[in-house]
Amino acid sequence: MADAAVRLLALAEGALGAPLPLRIRAWDGSEAGPPDAPVLVLRHRRALRRLLWKPGELGLARAWVAGDIEVEGDLYEALERLSGLIWERDEPQGGLRPLDAVRSLRDPALRRMAREALLLAGPGLPPAPPAEEAPRRGGVRHTLSRDREAIHHHYDVGNTFYERVLGPSMVYSCAYWQQPGGTLEEAQEAKLDLICRKLSLTEGQRLLDVGCGWGSMVLHAAQRYGVRAVGVTLSAEQAAYARKRVADAGLTDRVEIRVQDYREVDDGPYDAISSIGMAEHVGSAQYRAYASALYGLLRPGGRLLNHQIARRPLEREDAYRVDEFIDRYVFPDGELSPLGSTVELLEEAGFEVRDVEALREHYGRTLRAWVANLETHWPEAVRLTSPGRARVWRLYMAASALAFEHNRIGVNQVVAVKTTTSGDASFPRTRHAWLEPH
């Protein structure tokens, strides 16, 4: 008799201590759970073995990436229904939350559930992690070589894949949605222009874009504002793509793209620095050095725009842990900090923080647009990378969209100034200087 789904549902609800808000379909074709809910499909017993050998977030992630489980129906609805049971049980830290089903084998009820789960899973060794998982890394974080490896894992998966996900703008950061019915490309152009205006760019100035991606910011600033721009990235694939865009635009005399760490830039001073979605890779231990390095590269009176994702602060900051799914499959060694910590460290480096703008809701909409692009181009995305890599991106972007929408994480643009020795910030008294497009 096909009854695996009924047994799985009982196990899940026993572990959660609450009804499972999803329907389950098991490998034997059986189904159980609410009939009008999205369906959690367990394609193979191997999915259960992954969870038994690695209970929690990492086991779920491995099963998802390997294709052992999937969601049939609306993925956003499924994640919404699960969020209260899994991700919001612990203090928010900015991503997926671990589900520790087997809390203690001293509990007789949990021992019975473990025995039942073992019978259902069948015999077998722990399944190998999917090929898309970054290996566990030891040693010191955020050295030059380790950061290059982390960037390579996330960004060097093929520029054509990123074209399909990000769209023609090739901007991999939160867009700025000015119109309800605007397109992603319009919103990304509006974001780039907003940054240029906040930096008060003028013709002939020198701009440094830290973590320049595929070159969209330096191209926009050079074309629209006449600056001389340098973009640095640790991704060789990004740099090659950006250099071709610069050459195609006839801007090789004004825009330079380097494969270089921000710690290696030594040709200041610059009039302005943009850092858009890059500081999340810096790490808390290195953030003070990051802020000091950028401060040292600016001329007196120069401006920094730091566009960075932030998590909610914790009652005990030393309890913060990087999410296993994000660390192993998305951004190895990536870390999020509260906005207040970022502002404090910028000030400690010498900056005067002049403006902070929260764009949290804009990022939720941006991520949903990227998910839609990925789903539209799904067969090609799978061919360009791998089925597992495409599943990583779909889950991480959909879950991140909900995290922004529910205020578990946010994103902020911080404008900071390196004042002159006399305290002159060369800064307008109001925001009107950047409210109107160029």
Short mmCIF file of C-alpha atoms in Angstrom, two decimals:
data_model
loop_
_atom_site.label_atom_id
_atom_site.label_comp_id
_atom_site.label_asym_id
_atom_site.label_seq_id
_atom_site.Cartn_x
_atom_site.Cartn_y
_atom_site.Cartn_z
CA MET A 1 0.00 0.00 0.00
CA ALA A 2 1.33 3.42 -0.99
CA ASP A 3 1.32 5.38 2.23
CA ALA A 4 4.72 7.14 2.38
CA ALA A 5 3.14 10.60 2.18
CA VAL A 6 0.86 9.92 5.17
CA ARG A 7 3.81 8.73 7.22
CA LEU A 8 5.97 11.67 6.11
CA LEU A 9 3.24 14.14 7.02
CA ALA A 10 2.93 12.64 10.50
CA LEU A 11 6.71 12.83 10.95
CA ALA A 12 6.90 16.43 9.77
CA GLU A 13 4.07 17.58 12.00
CA GLY A 14 5.51 15.72 14.97
CA ALA A 15 8.88 17.40 14.46
CA LEU A 16 7.36 20.85 13.89
CA GLY A 17 4.77 20.60 16.62
CA ALA A 18 2.26 22.15 14.22
CA PRO A 19 0.26 21.22 11.09
CA LEU A 20 2.29 21.23 7.91
CA PRO A 21 0.78 23.90 5.63
CA LEU A 22 1.84 22.07 2.45
CA ARG A 23 0.59 18.98 0.71
CA ILE A 24 3.10 16.14 0.39
CA ARG A 25 3.54 13.81 -2.59
CA ALA A 26 5.95 10.97 -1.97
CA TRP A 27 8.06 8.83 -4.31
CA ASP A 28 5.43 6.06 -4.22
CA GLY A 29 2.74 8.38 -5.64
CA SER A 30 0.87 8.80 -2.36
CA GLU A 31 -0.34 12.24 -1.23
CA ALA A 32 -1.36 13.73 2.11
CA GLY A 33 -2.05 17.16 3.53
CA PRO A 34 -4.29 20.14 2.73
CA PRO A 35 -5.72 19.70 -0.79
CA ASP A 36 -5.55 23.39 -1.75
CA ALA A 37 -1.91 23.95 -0.77
CA PRO A 38 1.27 23.93 -2.88
CA VAL A 39 2.69 20.43 -3.11
CA LEU A 40 6.06 19.45 -1.66
CA VAL A 41 7.19 16.63 -3.93
CA LEU A 42 9.74 14.12 -2.60
CA ARG A 43 10.93 12.40 -5.73
CA HIS A 44 13.19 9.88 -4.04
CA ARG A 45 13.84 8.30 -0.67
CA ARG A 46 17.24 9.93 -0.97
CA ALA A 47 15.64 13.25 0.02
CA LEU A 48 14.79 11.82 3.43
CA ARG A 49 18.28 10.35 3.80
CA ARG A 50 19.75 13.80 3.17
CA LEU A 51 17.62 15.24 5.97
CA LEU A 52 18.48 12.41 8.35
CA TRP A 53 22.21 12.68 7.79
CA LYS A 54 22.14 16.49 7.85
CA PRO A 55 19.01 17.69 9.68
CA GLY A 56 18.12 21.29 9.07
CA GLU A 57 18.71 23.87 6.42
CA LEU A 58 21.70 22.27 4.71
CA GLY A 59 19.95 18.92 4.30
CA LEU A 60 16.91 20.64 2.78
CA ALA A 61 19.15 22.70 0.50
CA ARG A 62 21.01 19.64 -0.74
CA ALA A 63 17.75 17.83 -1.47
CA TRP A 64 16.42 20.86 -3.36
CA VAL A 65 19.58 21.45 -5.41
CA ALA A 66 19.89 17.75 -6.26
CA GLY A 67 16.29 17.66 -7.48
CA ASP A 68 15.23 15.16 -4.80
CA ILE A 69 12.52 17.58 -3.67
CA GLU A 70 10.65 20.30 -5.48
CA VAL A 71 7.58 22.47 -5.09
CA GLU A 72 4.63 22.04 -7.39
CA GLY A 73 2.56 25.21 -7.48
CA ASP A 74 3.42 28.73 -6.39
CA LEU A 75 6.92 28.73 -4.89
CA TYR A 76 6.33 32.08 -3.15
CA GLU A 77 3.17 30.76 -1.51
CA ALA A 78 4.98 27.62 -0.36
CA LEU A 79 7.80 29.66 1.18
CA GLU A 80 5.28 32.05 2.77
CA ARG A 81 3.43 29.13 4.37
CA LEU A 82 6.65 27.64 5.70
CA SER A 83 8.18 30.90 6.92
CA GLY A 84 6.36 31.01 10.25
CA LEU A 85 7.31 27.39 11.01
CA ILE A 86 10.93 27.48 9.94
CA TRP A 87 12.58 30.83 9.18
CA GLU A 88 10.81 32.99 11.72
CA ARG A 89 11.20 30.60 14.67
CA ASP A 90 14.65 31.96 15.42
CA GLU A 91 15.72 35.58 15.65
CA PRO A 92 15.96 36.93 12.09
CA GLN A 93 19.46 36.98 10.66
CA GLY A 94 18.81 37.68 7.01
CA GLY A 95 17.93 34.49 5.17
CA LEU A 96 16.74 30.93 5.45
CA ARG A 97 16.41 29.52 9.00
CA PRO A 98 17.52 26.02 10.06
CA LEU A 99 14.89 23.41 10.89
CA ASP A 100 16.45 21.17 13.53
CA ALA A 101 13.94 18.32 13.46
CA VAL A 102 15.80 15.90 15.70
CA ARG A 103 16.48 18.12 18.71
CA SER A 104 17.37 15.44 21.22
CA LEU A 105 17.48 11.70 21.01
CA ARG A 106 16.74 11.58 24.75
CA ASP A 107 13.09 12.30 23.98
CA PRO A 108 11.19 8.99 23.48
CA ALA A 109 8.82 10.58 20.95
CA LEU A 110 11.72 11.88 18.90
CA ARG A 111 13.40 8.48 19.06
CA ARG A 112 10.25 6.89 17.65
CA MET A 113 10.14 9.49 14.87
CA ALA A 114 13.80 8.86 14.08
CA ARG A 115 13.18 5.10 13.80
CA GLU A 116 10.19 5.69 11.54
CA ALA A 117 12.18 8.08 9.36
CA LEU A 118 15.02 5.56 9.05
CA LEU A 119 12.58 2.86 7.93
CA LEU A 120 11.07 5.19 5.35
CA ALA A 121 14.44 6.38 4.06
CA GLY A 122 15.72 2.86 3.53
CA PRO A 123 19.31 1.69 3.78
CA GLY A 124 22.12 3.70 2.30
CA LEU A 125 25.16 5.82 3.02
CA PRO A 126 24.89 9.60 3.23
CA PRO A 127 24.30 10.95 -0.29
CA ALA A 128 27.16 13.05 -1.64
CA PRO A 129 26.50 16.79 -1.70
CA PRO A 130 25.49 18.22 -5.08
CA ALA A 131 28.35 19.40 -7.28
CA GLU A 132 27.11 22.99 -6.93
CA GLU A 133 27.99 23.09 -3.23
CA ALA A 134 31.09 25.07 -2.33
CA PRO A 135 33.47 22.92 -0.26
CA ARG A 136 33.88 23.71 3.41
CA ARG A 137 36.71 26.17 3.80
CA GLY A 138 39.09 26.47 6.71
CA GLY A 139 41.52 29.16 7.66
CA VAL A 140 41.21 32.94 7.71
CA ARG A 141 38.27 34.51 5.90
CA HIS A 142 38.56 37.39 3.46
CA THR A 143 42.17 37.05 2.46
CA LEU A 144 42.83 38.21 -1.10
CA SER A 145 43.02 34.65 -2.45
CA ARG A 146 39.99 33.36 -0.54
CA ASP A 147 37.84 36.31 -1.64
CA ARG A 148 38.81 35.62 -5.25
CA GLU A 149 37.70 32.00 -4.86
CA ALA A 150 34.38 33.09 -3.32
CA ILE A 151 33.70 35.57 -6.11
CA HIS A 152 34.61 32.96 -8.72
CA HIS A 153 32.06 30.53 -7.22
CA HIS A 154 29.18 32.98 -7.54
CA TYR A 155 29.95 35.14 -10.56
CA ASP A 156 31.94 33.00 -12.97
CA VAL A 157 29.05 30.77 -14.01
CA GLY A 158 28.66 32.24 -17.48
CA ASN A 159 27.78 35.73 -18.63
CA THR A 160 24.98 34.47 -20.87
CA PHE A 161 23.27 32.93 -17.84
CA TYR A 162 23.39 36.32 -16.11
CA GLU A 163 21.99 37.99 -19.23
CA ARG A 164 18.95 35.74 -19.04
CA VAL A 165 18.40 36.44 -15.32
CA LEU A 166 19.30 40.13 -15.06
CA GLY A 167 18.05 41.28 -18.45
CA PRO A 168 19.70 43.79 -20.80
CA SER A 169 20.76 46.16 -18.01
CA MET A 170 23.17 43.56 -16.56
CA VAL A 171 22.86 45.21 -13.15
CA TYR A 172 23.01 42.80 -10.22
CA SER A 173 21.68 44.98 -7.41
CA CYS A 174 18.42 46.52 -6.27
CA ALA A 175 16.61 48.56 -8.93
CA TYR A 176 14.82 51.86 -8.26
CA TRP A 177 11.17 51.53 -9.23
CA GLN A 178 9.79 55.01 -9.88
CA GLN A 179 6.67 53.94 -11.80
CA PRO A 180 4.14 51.22 -10.87
CA GLY A 181 4.22 49.81 -14.39
CA GLY A 182 7.88 50.41 -15.19
CA THR A 183 10.21 47.77 -16.58
CA LEU A 184 13.23 46.26 -14.85
CA GLU A 185 15.53 47.98 -17.33
CA GLU A 186 13.95 51.37 -16.63
CA ALA A 187 14.23 50.81 -12.89
CA GLN A 188 17.89 49.82 -13.13
CA GLU A 189 18.72 52.87 -15.23
CA ALA A 190 16.90 55.03 -12.67
CA LYS A 191 19.01 53.48 -9.90
CA LEU A 192 22.28 54.16 -11.71
CA ASP A 193 21.25 57.73 -12.41
CA LEU A 194 20.20 58.27 -8.80
CA ILE A 195 23.66 57.16 -7.67
CA CYS A 196 25.36 59.50 -10.12
CA ARG A 197 23.27 62.41 -8.85
CA LYS A 198 23.93 61.55 -5.22
CA LEU A 199 27.65 61.55 -6.01
CA SER A 200 27.20 64.90 -7.81
CA LEU A 201 29.24 63.69 -10.77
CA THR A 202 30.43 66.25 -13.29
CA GLU A 203 32.45 66.07 -16.49
CA GLY A 204 36.11 65.28 -16.06
CA GLN A 205 35.86 63.87 -12.54
CA ARG A 206 37.43 60.53 -11.59
CA LEU A 207 35.03 57.80 -10.41
CA LEU A 208 36.02 54.50 -8.84
CA ASP A 209 33.34 51.77 -8.92
CA VAL A 210 34.25 49.04 -6.42
CA GLY A 211 32.85 45.67 -7.45
CA CYS A 212 31.89 46.97 -10.89
CA GLY A 213 30.16 43.82 -12.11
CA TRP A 214 29.53 43.89 -15.84
CA GLY A 215 30.34 47.60 -16.10
CA SER A 216 26.88 49.17 -16.10
CA MET A 217 27.66 51.87 -13.52
CA VAL A 218 30.90 53.09 -15.10
CA LEU A 219 29.29 53.08 -18.55
CA HIS A 220 26.31 55.12 -17.35
CA ALA A 221 28.51 57.61 -15.50
CA ALA A 222 30.86 58.07 -18.47
CA GLN A 223 28.10 58.36 -21.06
CA ARG A 224 25.69 60.57 -19.11
CA TYR A 225 28.03 62.56 -16.86
CA GLY A 226 31.33 62.63 -18.75
CA VAL A 227 33.47 61.18 -15.96
CA ARG A 228 36.67 59.19 -16.27
CA ALA A 229 35.90 55.89 -14.55
CA VAL A 230 37.75 52.89 -13.18
CA GLY A 231 35.81 49.72 -12.38
CA VAL A 232 37.38 46.91 -10.33
CA THR A 233 36.11 43.35 -9.98
CA LEU A 234 37.56 40.02 -8.87
CA SER A 235 35.65 38.15 -11.59
CA ALA A 236 37.61 37.58 -14.79
CA GLU A 237 34.38 36.78 -16.66
CA GLN A 238 32.74 40.01 -15.54
CA ALA A 239 35.81 42.01 -16.52
CA ALA A 240 35.96 40.53 -20.02
CA TYR A 241 32.27 41.27 -20.56
CA ALA A 242 32.58 44.82 -19.20
CA ARG A 243 35.63 45.59 -21.36
CA LYS A 244 33.75 44.54 -24.49
CA ARG A 245 30.83 46.80 -23.54
CA VAL A 246 33.25 49.69 -22.99
CA ALA A 247 34.91 49.08 -26.36
CA ASP A 248 31.56 48.77 -28.14
CA ALA A 249 30.52 52.11 -26.62
CA GLY A 250 33.75 53.78 -27.82
CA LEU A 251 34.78 54.66 -24.26
CA THR A 252 38.14 52.93 -23.87
CA ASP A 253 39.82 56.32 -23.43
CA ARG A 254 37.58 57.16 -20.46
CA VAL A 255 36.69 53.84 -18.81
CA GLU A 256 39.12 51.24 -17.47
CA ILE A 257 38.08 47.82 -16.15
CA ARG A 258 40.51 46.00 -13.88
CA VAL A 259 40.60 42.55 -12.29
CA GLN A 260 41.66 43.93 -8.94
CA ASP A 261 40.77 43.83 -5.26
CA TYR A 262 39.76 47.12 -3.66
CA ARG A 263 42.70 46.65 -1.29
CA GLU A 264 45.06 46.77 -4.28
CA VAL A 265 43.84 50.09 -5.73
CA ASP A 266 46.59 52.67 -5.19
CA ASP A 267 46.04 55.38 -7.80
CA GLY A 268 43.86 57.84 -5.89
CA PRO A 269 42.67 60.38 -5.28
CA TYR A 270 39.24 59.92 -6.81
CA ASP A 271 36.46 62.50 -6.80
CA ALA A 272 33.82 59.88 -6.07
CA ILE A 273 33.52 56.20 -5.22
CA SER A 274 30.51 53.94 -5.74
CA SER A 275 30.24 50.57 -4.03
CA ILE A 276 27.03 48.88 -5.14
CA GLY A 277 26.20 45.49 -3.67
CA MET A 278 29.84 44.72 -3.00
CA ALA A 279 30.28 45.41 0.73
CA GLU A 280 28.30 42.26 1.62
CA HIS A 281 31.41 40.32 0.53
CA VAL A 282 33.82 42.31 2.72
CA GLY A 283 33.12 40.61 6.07
CA SER A 284 32.65 42.19 9.47
CA ALA A 285 36.27 41.68 10.50
CA GLN A 286 37.48 43.54 7.41
CA TYR A 287 34.85 46.27 7.23
CA ARG A 288 36.84 48.88 9.13
CA ALA A 289 39.78 48.31 6.75
CA TYR A 290 37.39 48.52 3.77
CA ALA A 291 36.00 51.86 4.94
CA SER A 292 39.50 53.20 5.63
CA ALA A 293 40.75 52.10 2.21
CA LEU A 294 37.94 53.93 0.42
CA TYR A 295 38.42 56.99 2.62
CA GLY A 296 42.10 57.06 1.69
CA LEU A 297 41.30 56.88 -2.04
CA LEU A 298 39.02 59.94 -1.99
CA ARG A 299 40.12 63.53 -2.35
CA PRO A 300 39.03 65.95 0.40
CA GLY A 301 35.44 66.85 -0.39
CA GLY A 302 34.92 63.59 -2.31
CA ARG A 303 31.86 61.41 -1.86
CA LEU A 304 31.20 57.73 -1.32
CA LEU A 305 27.93 56.00 -2.13
CA ASN A 306 27.70 52.65 -0.34
CA HIS A 307 24.72 50.56 -1.52
CA GLN A 308 24.51 47.55 0.82
CA ILE A 309 22.12 44.87 2.06
CA ALA A 310 21.56 44.96 5.83
CA ARG A 311 20.10 42.49 8.30
CA ARG A 312 18.11 43.27 11.39
CA PRO A 313 20.23 43.74 14.55
CA LEU A 314 20.33 40.93 17.08
CA GLU A 315 20.07 41.17 20.83
CA ARG A 316 23.42 39.35 20.95
CA GLU A 317 25.46 40.19 17.88
CA ASP A 318 27.98 37.45 18.64
CA ALA A 319 25.16 34.95 17.97
CA TYR A 320 25.04 35.88 14.27
CA ARG A 321 25.80 32.99 11.95
CA VAL A 322 25.95 33.00 8.18
CA ASP A 323 23.09 30.94 6.71
CA GLU A 324 24.29 27.53 5.56
CA PHE A 325 22.38 27.55 2.27
CA ILE A 326 23.69 30.99 1.32
CA ASP A 327 27.24 30.17 2.44
CA ARG A 328 27.49 26.83 0.63
CA TYR A 329 25.53 27.56 -2.52
CA VAL A 330 25.23 31.31 -3.14
CA PHE A 331 27.73 33.69 -1.53
CA PRO A 332 30.58 31.82 0.19
CA ASP A 333 31.88 33.91 3.11
CA GLY A 334 29.22 36.58 2.55
CA GLU A 335 28.10 38.43 5.68
CA LEU A 336 25.34 40.91 6.46
CA SER A 337 25.56 43.63 9.09
CA PRO A 338 22.95 45.95 10.60
CA LEU A 339 22.74 49.42 9.07
CA GLY A 340 23.83 51.02 12.34
CA SER A 341 27.08 49.03 12.35
CA THR A 342 27.85 50.09 8.79
CA VAL A 343 27.28 53.77 9.54
CA GLU A 344 29.39 53.55 12.70
CA LEU A 345 32.34 51.96 10.88
CA LEU A 346 32.18 54.52 8.06
CA GLU A 347 32.28 57.28 10.65
CA GLU A 348 35.18 55.63 12.48
CA ALA A 349 37.11 55.63 9.20
CA GLY A 350 36.70 59.40 9.01
CA PHE A 351 33.62 59.80 6.82
CA GLU A 352 30.78 62.15 7.58
CA VAL A 353 27.55 60.32 6.78
CA ARG A 354 25.21 62.79 5.08
CA ASP A 355 22.30 60.72 3.81
CA VAL A 356 20.73 57.27 4.21
CA GLU A 357 17.92 56.01 1.96
CA ALA A 358 16.20 52.67 2.52
CA LEU A 359 15.19 50.80 -0.64
CA ARG A 360 13.91 47.58 0.93
CA GLU A 361 10.64 47.33 -0.99
CA HIS A 362 12.47 48.02 -4.26
CA TYR A 363 14.62 44.92 -3.80
CA GLY A 364 11.65 42.60 -3.32
CA ARG A 365 10.25 43.75 -6.64
CA THR A 366 13.66 43.47 -8.32
CA LEU A 367 14.11 39.88 -7.15
CA ARG A 368 10.66 38.90 -8.36
CA ALA A 369 11.57 40.30 -11.78
CA TRP A 370 14.77 38.24 -11.82
CA VAL A 371 12.87 35.08 -10.82
CA ALA A 372 10.40 35.73 -13.64
CA ASN A 373 13.30 36.10 -16.09
CA LEU A 374 14.84 32.86 -14.87
CA GLU A 375 11.57 30.96 -15.15
CA THR A 376 10.94 32.36 -18.63
CA HIS A 377 14.37 31.15 -19.78
CA TRP A 378 14.45 28.00 -17.63
CA PRO A 379 15.49 25.39 -20.26
CA GLU A 380 18.29 27.66 -21.51
CA ALA A 381 19.40 28.55 -17.97
CA VAL A 382 19.69 24.85 -17.14
CA ARG A 383 21.68 24.25 -20.32
CA LEU A 384 24.00 27.20 -19.68
CA THR A 385 24.86 26.14 -16.13
CA SER A 386 23.35 23.00 -14.61
CA PRO A 387 19.93 21.95 -13.28
CA GLY A 388 21.27 22.29 -9.74
CA ARG A 389 22.67 25.79 -10.29
CA ALA A 390 19.40 26.98 -11.80
CA ARG A 391 17.50 25.56 -8.78
CA VAL A 392 19.89 27.35 -6.41
CA TRP A 393 19.14 30.65 -8.08
CA ARG A 394 15.40 30.13 -8.15
CA LEU A 395 15.20 29.28 -4.46
CA TYR A 396 17.63 31.92 -3.24
CA MET A 397 16.03 34.75 -5.21
CA ALA A 398 12.45 33.80 -4.33
CA ALA A 399 13.28 33.39 -0.63
CA SER A 400 15.25 36.65 -0.64
CA ALA A 401 12.32 38.52 -2.21
CA LEU A 402 10.13 37.43 0.69
CA ALA A 403 12.85 38.29 3.21
CA PHE A 404 12.93 41.88 1.92
CA GLU A 405 9.15 42.12 1.80
CA HIS A 406 8.83 40.90 5.40
CA ASN A 407 11.60 43.21 6.69
CA ARG A 408 13.92 40.38 7.65
CA ILE A 409 16.57 42.12 5.56
CA GLY A 410 16.82 45.55 3.94
CA VAL A 411 19.02 47.52 1.58
CA ASN A 412 20.31 51.05 2.02
CA GLN A 413 22.18 53.72 0.10
CA VAL A 414 24.54 55.61 2.39
CA VAL A 415 26.13 58.83 1.11
CA ALA A 416 29.28 59.78 3.01
CA VAL A 417 31.77 62.61 2.53
CA LYS A 418 35.47 63.01 3.18
CA THR A 419 35.35 66.57 4.46
CA THR A 420 38.23 69.00 4.07
CA THR A 421 40.44 69.84 7.05
CA SER A 422 38.26 72.89 7.64
CA GLY A 423 35.13 70.72 7.72
CA ASP A 424 33.80 71.70 4.29
CA ALA A 425 31.64 68.89 2.87
CA SER A 426 30.71 70.67 -0.39
CA PHE A 427 27.27 69.23 0.14
CA PRO A 428 23.86 70.74 -0.72
CA ARG A 429 21.61 71.74 2.14
CA THR A 430 18.68 69.68 0.82
CA ARG A 431 18.08 66.56 -1.26
CA HIS A 432 16.64 68.55 -4.18
CA ALA A 433 20.01 68.32 -5.97
CA TRP A 434 19.42 64.66 -6.75
CA LEU A 435 15.64 64.43 -6.83
CA GLU A 436 15.36 65.39 -10.49
CA PRO A 437 16.85 63.10 -13.18
CA HIS A 438 19.86 64.37 -15.14
#
